[in-house]
Amino acid sequence: MMLFDIFDPKAAPRPVGIDLGTTNSLIAWVNDGHPETVTDCDNEALVPSAVSYDERGNVIVGRAALRRAPLYPRETIVSVKRFMGRGASDPETRRLGPWEFVEPKTDDEAKVVRFRVHERIVTPVEVSAEILRALKRNAEDRLQRVGGVVITVPAYFDDAQRQATRDAGRLAGLEVLRLINEPTAAALAYGLDKKQDGLFAVYDLGGGTFDVTLLVLDQGVFQVRATGGDSALGGDDMDRALAARLLEAMGVGDTGWSPEVVRLALDAARSVKHGLTDREAVEIELPKVAGGEVVVTVTRDELDALVRPIVERTGVVCRRALKDAGVTAAQLDGVILVGGSTRVPFVRRYVAELFGREPLADIDPDQVVALGAAVQADLLAGEGAKQDVLLLDVLPLSLGIETMGGVVEKVLARNTTIPAGARQVFTTYADQQTGFELHVVQGERELAADCRSLARFTLKGIPPMPAGLARLEVTFRVDADGLLQVSAKETTTGVEQAVVVKPSYGLDDAQVEQMLLDALDHGEEDLSARRLVESKVEAERVVRATAQALAVDADLLEGDERAAIDAALAAVRAAVDGSNASRVRSAMEALDHATHPWAGRRMNRAVSRAIEGRRLGEVEGAVASAQGVEAHLEAHGHHGDPQ
Ligand code: ADP
Ligand code: MG
């Protein structure tokens, strides 16, 4: 009997969840209350994240693309996730593969990596969109119509990387409901959100990346407490270790190497590794360089010994994440296994020992993320949607504003849970300033030059005012997808402007990690650089204010006050030219001392003028400049939700 699928034009669009992985991607949906993955025509749920372009302009995705990779390495793009949201000038991008990159000619072009394949130029967003399109087609075969989609991203993904993922979804013709973190999706698949409270570790060992995330569940809401990872650690390393042993058996030593032989050994290694997940020993027949064949037997014990040093590296990362979150393994309520490589029995044993408990592994670790994403999509789009499901995550790196002298004022700190908002008030540094240049940066370092530049914009049209009078209120809002919006308002005039930050350059997890390490390494150094810059900026401002005051109120000087002030001013200027922060500060104290009695007289004059009917604001300004000490930057920072 033939079975026909009858297309129902009124079929309701189904919400779906997508795990867009570095090695493999999957799509899932909720069937009658139970999440399940969609399989393709070969009955496979996993679609390798590989895209190959042939010379006739065809785009091949998945297993077929992966088969083309050894033959057409430059036309087949794998692990494109590593390039998402990343700039072309990023030196990292060159080391990641055999592909031809297009040299950027303009700043705009430098914002994204571009691959040249035959005559076409493709970006990581476009390549990812091809993978998403293939998943969508598979789902349409099964579900007829695909509705809103939830796509997962690593917890450490920054703004640029999230933005790029969302763009890829849109490009594939998908309605992206939300991006959620991979570990959060895994926890949802296990239904942990129903438990109300708890602390969970998600251990994700994939093909080429390792991530660990500590999730806090508080009244049904997830928050990422800490993340850690290694962007060059995964199943591929196991394959390489085992392939080295197989190559030896094939008689490949210092000679006999060729790309084909290595590829063969790697493929053989992977299938042996997979076989050893369910069996104690696997036999494989391999060609010998000298001719003939050799049968190699690999036991589980041998594999364990080979993977041990690789897996032990994950332990270091996990312990650091626990420390970051300020918790011990004993305080955890559960550990979740994610990623194909956690099928390796040694990995399971290691994780159990590391955390002192059996990890949750009943749900296929390959599928758990996609299943959780489907659950979330169903909740967001489904009828009677429980809209109160709010997933909270954290910022991977601090967000801030560059202030005078290139110093960063952090507005939202690293690990702040999102959605979040924060507001800070800044003031003008120079007299008659009619515009503010705002420079939004991300990173942990004290100086803007050492952080990542996210956006610049100018708030114009402020009426000229004396320095320090304008009140610039800068608001940062990070939405549930981790995307940043910055708005600035000059409160005395109401002039306002907002930008959605579409960052120019992407950061990958290794860079995030590197930036964190740098901040630790340079902490002391940065702090003293910051102190020096700040004291110089302040000193220059005071010198200018004093000079201005001398121009108006010199008649109030008595005795040899002028000479003392001039000498003190010269000392401050000399200190500013040097690089000793404490010298700047002591010269400032001396100047303050020299101007003190005169400042009192100036204040009296200002006050009596005010009584004569002048505007209070001017008086405040006059008083401030008389004192010569109003900070150039005021941080009335308050953290919390702006709504
Ligand atoms: P990613 O999240 O990076 O896309 P996956 O979670 O799909 O990656 O993991 C892919 C890795 O899992 C590969 O290295 C693959 O060899 C490994 N893997 C898949 N199945 C098994 C298995 N049965 N035994 C051991 N390793 C496996
Ligand atoms: Mg994965």
PDB file of N, CA and C in Angstrom, residues 26 64 74 128 148 181 226 307 363 381 487 559 565 619 635:
ATOM      1  N   LEU A  26      20.550  20.510  14.668  1.00  0.00           N
ATOM      2  CA  LEU A  26      19.313  19.726  14.706  1.00  0.00           C
ATOM      3  C   LEU A  26      18.115  20.647  14.835  1.00  0.00           C
ATOM      4  N   ALA A  64      26.282  15.218   2.875  1.00  0.00           N
ATOM      5  CA  ALA A  64      26.814  15.251   1.513  1.00  0.00           C
ATOM      6  C   ALA A  64      27.931  16.292   1.405  1.00  0.00           C
ATOM      7  N   ARG A  74      38.505  23.867  -0.012  1.00  0.00           N
ATOM      8  CA  ARG A  74      38.321  25.319  -0.066  1.00  0.00           C
ATOM      9  C   ARG A  74      36.894  25.726  -0.405  1.00  0.00           C
ATOM     10  N   SER A 128      25.596  30.047   7.646  1.00  0.00           N
ATOM     11  CA  SER A 128      24.726  29.520   8.706  1.00  0.00           C
ATOM     12  C   SER A 128      23.281  29.477   8.232  1.00  0.00           C
ATOM     13  N   GLY A 148       7.235  29.939  14.481  1.00  0.00           N
ATOM     14  CA  GLY A 148       8.314  30.647  15.167  1.00  0.00           C
ATOM     15  C   GLY A 148       9.403  29.693  15.635  1.00  0.00           C
ATOM     16  N   ASN A 181      20.227  30.329  25.576  1.00  0.00           N
ATOM     17  CA  ASN A 181      21.522  29.698  25.798  1.00  0.00           C
ATOM     18  C   ASN A 181      21.402  28.181  25.722  1.00  0.00           C
ATOM     19  N   ALA A 226      27.766  31.306  35.996  1.00  0.00           N
ATOM     20  CA  ALA A 226      29.143  31.400  35.515  1.00  0.00           C
ATOM     21  C   ALA A 226      29.292  30.536  34.275  1.00  0.00           C
ATOM     22  N   VAL A 307      42.248   9.231  25.848  1.00  0.00           N
ATOM     23  CA  VAL A 307      41.431  10.435  26.028  1.00  0.00           C
ATOM     24  C   VAL A 307      41.610  11.082  27.402  1.00  0.00           C
ATOM     25  N   ILE A 363      18.511  11.761  28.516  1.00  0.00           N
ATOM     26  CA  ILE A 363      18.169  12.322  27.209  1.00  0.00           C
ATOM     27  C   ILE A 363      19.443  12.335  26.374  1.00  0.00           C
ATOM     28  N   ALA A 381       5.192  30.228  21.640  1.00  0.00           N
ATOM     29  CA  ALA A 381       4.271  30.384  20.519  1.00  0.00           C
ATOM     30  C   ALA A 381       2.974  29.623  20.691  1.00  0.00           C
ATOM     31  N   SER A 487      20.881  54.426  25.091  1.00  0.00           N
ATOM     32  CA  SER A 487      20.288  55.715  24.786  1.00  0.00           C
ATOM     33  C   SER A 487      20.932  56.765  25.675  1.00  0.00           C
ATOM     34  N   GLY A 559      47.503  90.113  49.126  1.00  0.00           N
ATOM     35  CA  GLY A 559      48.908  89.874  49.455  1.00  0.00           C
ATOM     36  C   GLY A 559      49.657  89.160  48.342  1.00  0.00           C
ATOM     37  N   ILE A 565      49.644  81.080  43.917  1.00  0.00           N
ATOM     38  CA  ILE A 565      48.770  80.323  43.004  1.00  0.00           C
ATOM     39  C   ILE A 565      49.507  80.020  41.709  1.00  0.00           C
ATOM     40  N   VAL A 619      24.979  80.040  39.840  1.00  0.00           N
ATOM     41  CA  VAL A 619      25.618  80.125  41.146  1.00  0.00           C
ATOM     42  C   VAL A 619      26.308  78.804  41.464  1.00  0.00           C
ATOM     43  N   ALA A 635      29.108  59.451  38.877  1.00  0.00           N
ATOM     44  CA  ALA A 635      28.455  58.165  38.668  1.00  0.00           C
ATOM     45  C   ALA A 635      27.326  57.970  39.655  1.00  0.00           C
TER      46      ALA A 635
END
